[in-house]
Tab-separated table of C-alpha atoms in Angstrom:
chain	number	residue	atom	x	y	z
A	1	MET	CA	0.059	-0.025	-0.003
A	2	ASN	CA	1.416	3.367	-1.038
A	3	LEU	CA	0.463	5.267	2.040
A	4	PRO	CA	2.521	8.550	1.394
A	5	GLU	CA	0.938	8.835	-2.133
A	6	LEU	CA	-2.509	8.012	-0.827
A	7	GLY	CA	-2.209	10.695	1.868
A	8	ALA	CA	-0.974	13.269	-0.703
A	9	PHE	CA	-3.798	12.397	-3.068
A	10	LEU	CA	-6.323	12.855	-0.364
A	11	ARG	CA	-4.868	16.242	0.698
A	12	THR	CA	-4.921	17.620	-2.816
A	13	ARG	CA	-8.544	16.428	-3.410
A	14	ARG	CA	-9.568	18.014	-0.168
A	15	ASP	CA	-7.968	21.395	-0.961
A	16	ARG	CA	-9.939	21.823	-4.260
A	17	ILE	CA	-13.420	21.410	-2.652
A	18	ARG	CA	-15.126	24.595	-1.410
A	19	PRO	CA	-17.440	24.410	1.624
A	20	ALA	CA	-20.388	25.651	-0.454
A	21	ASP	CA	-19.812	22.651	-2.774
A	22	VAL	CA	-20.975	20.295	0.037
A	23	GLY	CA	-23.389	22.499	1.785
A	24	LEU	CA	-21.062	23.851	4.575
A	25	PRO	CA	-20.882	27.488	5.653
A	26	LYS	CA	-17.545	29.228	4.682
A	27	GLY	CA	-17.250	30.870	8.117
A	28	PRO	CA	-15.216	34.051	8.943
A	29	ARG	CA	-12.079	32.280	10.328
A	30	ARG	CA	-11.511	29.618	7.714
A	31	ARG	CA	-7.759	29.543	6.959
A	32	VAL	CA	-7.764	26.999	4.188
A	33	PRO	CA	-9.422	27.342	0.802
A	34	GLY	CA	-10.712	23.861	0.744
A	35	LEU	CA	-12.308	21.560	3.392
A	36	ARG	CA	-10.793	20.879	6.791
A	37	ARG	CA	-9.766	17.353	7.688
A	38	GLU	CA	-12.608	16.987	10.209
A	39	GLU	CA	-15.150	18.083	7.504
A	40	VAL	CA	-14.015	15.285	5.146
A	41	ALA	CA	-14.130	12.842	8.046
A	42	GLN	CA	-17.677	13.930	8.897
A	43	LEU	CA	-18.894	13.753	5.401
A	44	ALA	CA	-17.401	10.213	4.950
A	45	GLY	CA	-18.679	8.912	8.270
A	46	LEU	CA	-15.071	8.484	9.654
A	47	SER	CA	-13.468	9.606	12.841
A	48	ALA	CA	-11.356	12.763	12.532
A	49	ASP	CA	-8.379	10.927	13.902
A	50	TYR	CA	-8.671	8.072	11.488
A	51	TYR	CA	-8.840	10.370	8.503
A	52	ALA	CA	-5.873	12.359	9.805
A	53	GLU	CA	-3.820	9.184	9.907
A	54	LEU	CA	-4.712	8.419	6.326
A	55	GLU	CA	-3.584	11.886	5.173
A	56	ARG	CA	-0.329	11.633	7.092
A	57	GLY	CA	0.479	8.439	5.137
A	58	SER	CA	2.128	6.820	8.041
A	59	ALA	CA	2.100	3.003	8.467
A	60	LYS	CA	3.014	3.077	12.182
A	61	ASN	CA	-0.585	2.872	13.356
A	62	GLY	CA	-1.645	0.129	10.878
A	63	VAL	CA	-4.075	2.176	8.897
A	64	GLN	CA	-5.787	-0.161	6.336
A	65	PRO	CA	-8.677	1.452	4.739
A	66	SER	CA	-11.397	-1.017	3.515
A	67	PRO	CA	-13.020	-0.736	0.092
A	68	GLN	CA	-16.168	0.623	1.773
A	69	THR	CA	-14.188	3.360	3.493
A	70	LEU	CA	-12.515	4.219	0.241
A	71	ALA	CA	-15.866	4.445	-1.478
A	72	ALA	CA	-17.136	6.828	1.246
A	73	LEU	CA	-14.101	9.039	0.786
A	74	ALA	CA	-14.631	9.123	-2.911
A	75	ARG	CA	-18.193	10.355	-2.421
A	76	ALA	CA	-17.161	12.814	0.240
A	77	LEU	CA	-14.266	14.294	-2.010
A	78	ARG	CA	-16.403	14.291	-5.165
A	79	LEU	CA	-13.972	12.090	-7.021
A	80	ASN	CA	-14.750	11.390	-10.713
A	81	GLY	CA	-14.449	7.763	-11.971
A	82	ASP	CA	-10.764	7.907	-12.842
A	83	GLU	CA	-9.810	9.576	-9.510
A	84	ARG	CA	-11.876	6.983	-7.579
A	85	ASP	CA	-10.083	4.072	-9.320
A	86	HIS	CA	-6.803	5.788	-8.566
A	87	LEU	CA	-7.628	5.976	-4.921
A	88	PHE	CA	-8.321	2.241	-4.819
A	89	HIS	CA	-5.108	1.510	-6.706
A	90	LEU	CA	-3.038	3.644	-4.222
A	91	ALA	CA	-4.647	1.663	-1.282
A	92	GLU	CA	-4.070	-1.641	-3.078
A	93	ARG	CA	-7.716	-2.635	-2.809
A	94	PRO	CA	-9.953	-4.122	-5.454
A	95	VAL	CA	-11.794	-1.456	-7.238
A	96	LEU	CA	-15.507	-1.614	-6.589
A	97	PRO	CA	-17.490	-1.442	-9.859
A	98	ARG	CA	-18.697	1.924	-11.083
A	99	SER	CA	-21.763	0.548	-12.715
A	100	ALA	CA	-24.830	2.870	-13.071
A	101	HIS	CA	-26.574	0.652	-10.495
A	102	GLY	CA	-25.734	-1.820	-7.811
A	103	SER	CA	-25.020	-1.543	-4.131
A	104	SER	CA	-21.433	-0.285	-4.930
A	105	ALA	CA	-22.522	2.147	-7.632
A	106	HIS	CA	-20.948	5.616	-7.833
A	107	VAL	CA	-23.551	8.027	-6.568
A	108	GLN	CA	-24.471	10.657	-9.081
A	109	PRO	CA	-22.949	13.986	-8.044
A	110	ALA	CA	-26.188	16.008	-8.281
A	111	LEU	CA	-28.031	13.742	-5.953
A	112	LEU	CA	-25.111	13.529	-3.584
A	113	GLY	CA	-24.895	17.350	-3.496
A	114	LEU	CA	-28.638	17.618	-2.635
A	115	LEU	CA	-28.213	14.974	0.097
A	116	ASP	CA	-25.428	16.986	1.747
A	117	ARG	CA	-27.770	19.838	2.097
A	118	LEU	CA	-30.523	17.874	3.816
A	119	SER	CA	-28.771	17.685	7.150
A	120	ASN	CA	-32.153	18.222	9.040
A	121	THR	CA	-34.133	15.834	6.919
A	122	PRO	CA	-33.924	11.987	6.779
A	123	ALA	CA	-32.631	11.259	3.330
A	124	ARG	CA	-30.776	8.617	1.331
A	125	VAL	CA	-29.801	7.952	-2.292
A	126	ILE	CA	-31.030	4.587	-3.615
A	127	THR	CA	-31.003	2.769	-6.965
A	128	ASP	CA	-34.137	1.959	-8.995
A	129	LEU	CA	-33.940	-1.509	-7.366
A	130	HIS	CA	-34.084	0.145	-3.910
A	131	GLU	CA	-30.517	-0.474	-2.974
A	132	THR	CA	-29.262	2.068	-0.540
A	133	LEU	CA	-26.010	3.822	-1.820
A	134	VAL	CA	-25.601	6.542	0.829
A	135	GLU	CA	-27.645	7.992	3.596
A	136	ASN	CA	-27.531	10.584	6.346
A	137	ASP	CA	-27.677	10.108	10.099
A	138	LEU	CA	-31.271	11.041	10.330
A	139	ALA	CA	-32.229	8.439	7.767
A	140	ARG	CA	-30.316	5.697	9.789
A	141	ASN	CA	-31.987	7.011	13.012
A	142	LEU	CA	-35.399	6.781	11.362
A	143	LEU	CA	-35.043	3.640	9.307
A	144	GLY	CA	-32.162	1.754	10.898
A	145	LYS	CA	-28.715	1.286	9.306
A	146	SER	CA	-29.017	-0.396	5.884
A	147	PRO	CA	-27.669	-3.968	6.090
A	148	VAL	CA	-24.572	-4.857	4.136
A	149	HIS	CA	-25.567	-7.256	1.352
A	150	ARG	CA	-24.401	-8.097	-2.137
A	151	GLY	CA	-26.528	-9.554	-4.949
A	152	PRO	CA	-30.290	-9.506	-4.943
A	153	ALA	CA	-30.421	-9.222	-1.131
A	154	ALA	CA	-29.041	-5.639	-1.335
A	155	SER	CA	-32.379	-4.617	-2.696
A	156	PHE	CA	-35.001	-3.666	-0.060
A	157	VAL	CA	-37.745	-4.812	-2.506
A	158	TYR	CA	-36.089	-8.272	-2.713
A	159	ARG	CA	-35.918	-8.437	1.102
A	160	TRP	CA	-39.514	-7.289	1.457
A	161	PHE	CA	-40.750	-10.420	-0.343
A	162	THR	CA	-38.196	-12.920	1.120
A	163	GLU	CA	-37.407	-11.747	4.604
A	164	PRO	CA	-40.379	-11.286	6.934
A	165	GLN	CA	-38.460	-9.172	9.309
A	166	ALA	CA	-37.901	-6.561	6.551
A	167	ARG	CA	-41.638	-5.711	6.924
A	168	GLU	CA	-41.394	-4.679	10.606
A	169	ILE	CA	-40.630	-1.184	9.652
A	170	PHE	CA	-44.298	-0.645	8.450
A	171	PRO	CA	-47.555	-1.539	10.273
A	172	PRO	CA	-49.024	-4.878	9.075
A	173	GLU	CA	-52.234	-3.239	7.700
A	174	ASP	CA	-50.060	-1.168	5.333
A	175	HIS	CA	-48.174	-4.223	3.930
A	176	PRO	CA	-50.417	-4.894	0.907
A	177	HIS	CA	-50.184	-1.289	-0.145
A	178	HIS	CA	-46.407	-1.326	-0.025
A	179	SER	CA	-46.179	-4.650	-1.891
A	180	ARG	CA	-48.275	-3.221	-4.745
A	181	VAL	CA	-46.167	0.055	-4.932
A	182	PHE	CA	-42.887	-1.833	-4.799
A	183	VAL	CA	-43.914	-4.290	-7.613
A	184	ALA	CA	-45.373	-1.543	-9.804
A	185	ASP	CA	-42.171	0.549	-9.412
A	186	LEU	CA	-40.029	-2.608	-10.211
A	187	GLN	CA	-42.032	-3.106	-13.420
A	188	ALA	CA	-40.971	0.359	-14.620
A	189	ALA	CA	-37.356	-0.259	-13.692
A	190	ALA	CA	-37.344	-3.637	-15.490
A	191	ALA	CA	-38.709	-2.142	-18.640
A	192	ARG	CA	-36.217	0.787	-18.468
A	193	ARG	CA	-33.274	-1.645	-18.043
A	194	GLY	CA	-34.379	-3.985	-20.775
A	195	ARG	CA	-32.438	-7.262	-20.761
A	196	ASP	CA	-30.305	-6.261	-17.799
A	197	THR	CA	-29.356	-9.493	-16.047
A	198	GLU	CA	-29.325	-7.997	-12.487
A	199	VAL	CA	-33.064	-7.165	-12.650
A	200	THR	CA	-34.120	-10.187	-14.706
A	201	ASN	CA	-32.354	-12.574	-12.277
A	202	MET	CA	-33.928	-10.843	-9.337
A	203	ILE	CA	-37.418	-11.147	-10.759
A	204	ALA	CA	-36.841	-14.785	-11.530
A	205	VAL	CA	-35.776	-15.522	-8.024
A	206	LEU	CA	-38.762	-13.562	-6.566
A	207	ARG	CA	-41.265	-15.374	-8.708
A	208	ARG	CA	-39.862	-18.702	-7.313
A	209	ARG	CA	-39.806	-17.587	-3.710
A	210	SER	CA	-42.952	-15.476	-3.322
A	211	ARG	CA	-46.427	-16.222	-4.445
A	212	GLU	CA	-47.444	-12.689	-3.420
A	213	PHE	CA	-44.776	-11.164	-5.732
A	214	THR	CA	-45.879	-13.466	-8.549
A	215	ALA	CA	-49.560	-12.575	-8.312
A	216	LEU	CA	-48.755	-8.880	-8.182
A	217	TRP	CA	-46.135	-9.071	-11.025
A	218	ASP	CA	-48.725	-10.804	-13.204
A	219	THR	CA	-51.121	-7.910	-12.988
A	220	HIS	CA	-48.585	-5.823	-14.943
A	221	ASP	CA	-49.472	-2.713	-12.996
A	222	VAL	CA	-46.737	-0.066	-13.467
A	223	ALA	CA	-46.133	3.206	-11.618
A	224	VAL	CA	-42.797	4.925	-10.681
A	225	ARG	CA	-42.846	5.882	-7.094
A	226	ARG	CA	-42.549	9.640	-6.666
A	227	MET	CA	-44.455	10.435	-3.514
A	228	ASP	CA	-46.049	8.372	-0.815
A	229	HIS	CA	-47.559	8.692	2.763
A	230	LYS	CA	-45.922	6.245	5.200
A	231	LYS	CA	-46.326	5.051	8.685
A	232	ILE	CA	-42.931	4.012	10.006
A	233	VAL	CA	-42.723	1.946	13.088
A	234	HIS	CA	-39.642	3.214	15.073
A	235	PRO	CA	-38.379	1.052	17.999
A	236	THR	CA	-38.454	3.910	20.592
A	237	LEU	CA	-40.897	6.606	19.180
A	238	GLY	CA	-43.617	4.231	17.915
A	239	VAL	CA	-45.430	5.021	14.683
A	240	ILE	CA	-44.217	8.061	12.837
A	241	GLU	CA	-46.388	9.330	9.945
A	242	LEU	CA	-44.391	11.142	7.231
A	243	ASP	CA	-44.551	12.007	3.569
A	244	CYS	CA	-41.893	10.299	1.457
A	245	TYR	CA	-40.665	12.081	-1.706
A	246	ASN	CA	-38.468	10.872	-4.533
A	247	LEU	CA	-36.351	12.884	-6.984
A	248	LEU	CA	-35.139	10.768	-9.811
A	249	SER	CA	-31.864	11.125	-11.687
A	250	GLU	CA	-31.980	11.892	-15.440
A	251	ASP	CA	-31.625	8.322	-16.426
A	252	GLY	CA	-33.944	7.086	-13.681
A	253	ARG	CA	-31.506	4.605	-12.162
A	254	GLN	CA	-30.852	6.550	-8.985
A	255	ARG	CA	-33.034	8.647	-6.720
A	256	LEU	CA	-32.879	10.807	-3.777
A	257	LEU	CA	-35.563	9.797	-1.278
A	258	TRP	CA	-36.420	12.017	1.774
A	259	PHE	CA	-39.039	12.191	4.496
A	260	ALA	CA	-40.908	15.328	5.753
A	261	ALA	CA	-43.925	16.199	7.816
A	262	PRO	CA	-46.115	19.337	8.038
A	263	PRO	CA	-44.863	21.891	10.591
A	264	GLY	CA	-46.392	21.366	14.056
A	265	SER	CA	-47.580	17.834	13.265
A	266	PRO	CA	-46.714	14.875	15.470
A	267	GLY	CA	-44.500	13.581	12.754
A	268	ALA	CA	-42.518	16.876	12.691
A	269	GLU	CA	-42.041	16.787	16.497
A	270	GLN	CA	-40.869	13.147	16.298
A	271	LEU	CA	-38.372	14.010	13.530
A	272	GLU	CA	-37.045	16.930	15.762
A	273	LEU	CA	-36.572	14.455	18.576
A	274	LEU	CA	-34.661	12.067	16.297
A	275	SER	CA	-32.409	14.908	15.172
A	276	VAL	CA	-31.098	15.425	18.808
A	277	THR	CA	-30.928	11.825	19.945
A	278	GLY	CA	-27.658	11.012	18.059
A	279	THR	CA	-26.613	7.701	16.462
A	280	GLN	CA	-24.217	6.282	19.068
A	281	GLU	CA	-26.555	3.603	20.548
A	282	LEU	CA	-27.811	2.585	17.077
A	283	SER	CA	-24.309	2.347	15.677
A	284	VAL	CA	-22.898	0.186	18.499
A	285	ALA	CA	-25.927	-2.147	18.463
A	286	GLU	CA	-25.618	-2.756	14.830
A	287	GLY	CA	-21.849	-3.543	14.964
A	288	MET	CA	-20.459	-0.481	13.218
A	289	ALA	CA	-16.854	-0.898	12.136
A	290	PRO	CA	-14.423	0.337	14.878
A	291	GLU	CA	-12.927	3.005	12.503
A	292	ARG	CA	-16.444	4.531	12.308
A	293	LEU	CA	-17.399	4.574	15.997
A	294	SER	CA	-15.795	7.828	16.788
A	295	ALA	CA	-17.686	9.521	14.059
A	296	ALA	CA	-20.913	8.241	15.378
A	297	GLU	CA	-20.165	9.306	18.928
A	298	SER	CA	-19.581	12.790	17.682
A	299	GLY	CA	-22.796	12.951	15.726
A	300	SER	CA	-21.167	12.971	12.236
A	301	HIS	CA	-23.223	13.909	9.156
A	302	ARG	CA	-22.666	10.591	7.482
């Protein structure tokens, strides 16, 4: 691993990003033109100390960034495709694919820029197969941290029809509605992708494993999900009623999903409470990687 070159590369990428590019105030006492180290760490969901070690390029503390950590840094630093690959090569890690979809997809910059500005709103970027690519702390507090999966199980739609526990996030009486909406949205994604093997394989498995999915798929109902009203079952706050909005990318393969509630409503009050509770307890309970614990304890943005 070429740690000195890795550290130098990270420093130069950090210096070129202006605070406004990622939704941060410039501030009157800023002495550097780009981002501070702690700001990059916050955006990437890392501890400030861990990121500082990466930039120092020293091997004495055994810094070994994982592919997931490198992908988070690439998003935080707004690296283009070539720069992202270069980061992985310097770290001597296998380059995660940069396909337009998939759980390791490169998040489209426009959606990522909007996500950075939604610090007080639960929000995440997902694919058209409902694979979470990146999310903020409020989304994790509201929905729980997205499980790490590869293949079809990375899709929440897939887990909805194959893993009963995936449905616990919504009240049982709302399950039929969500099943219909998920399948209608997947119909649109499948048609848009054409003969894409990722979606065709997933549909084939779902037809074998779920009678409910097969029955709904055979209705051929289609509707791209853009807005919905949801009741979310939270483990400590109970049922939270929110409006869910979707902003699709130009090619339709990624979307920014966020939750809101009318001012003064019970849902708005519950979101306000979530915004001040922090993520430390959730992160530890779900086995967050040690290198990310400090960021969670300090209430990092991502």
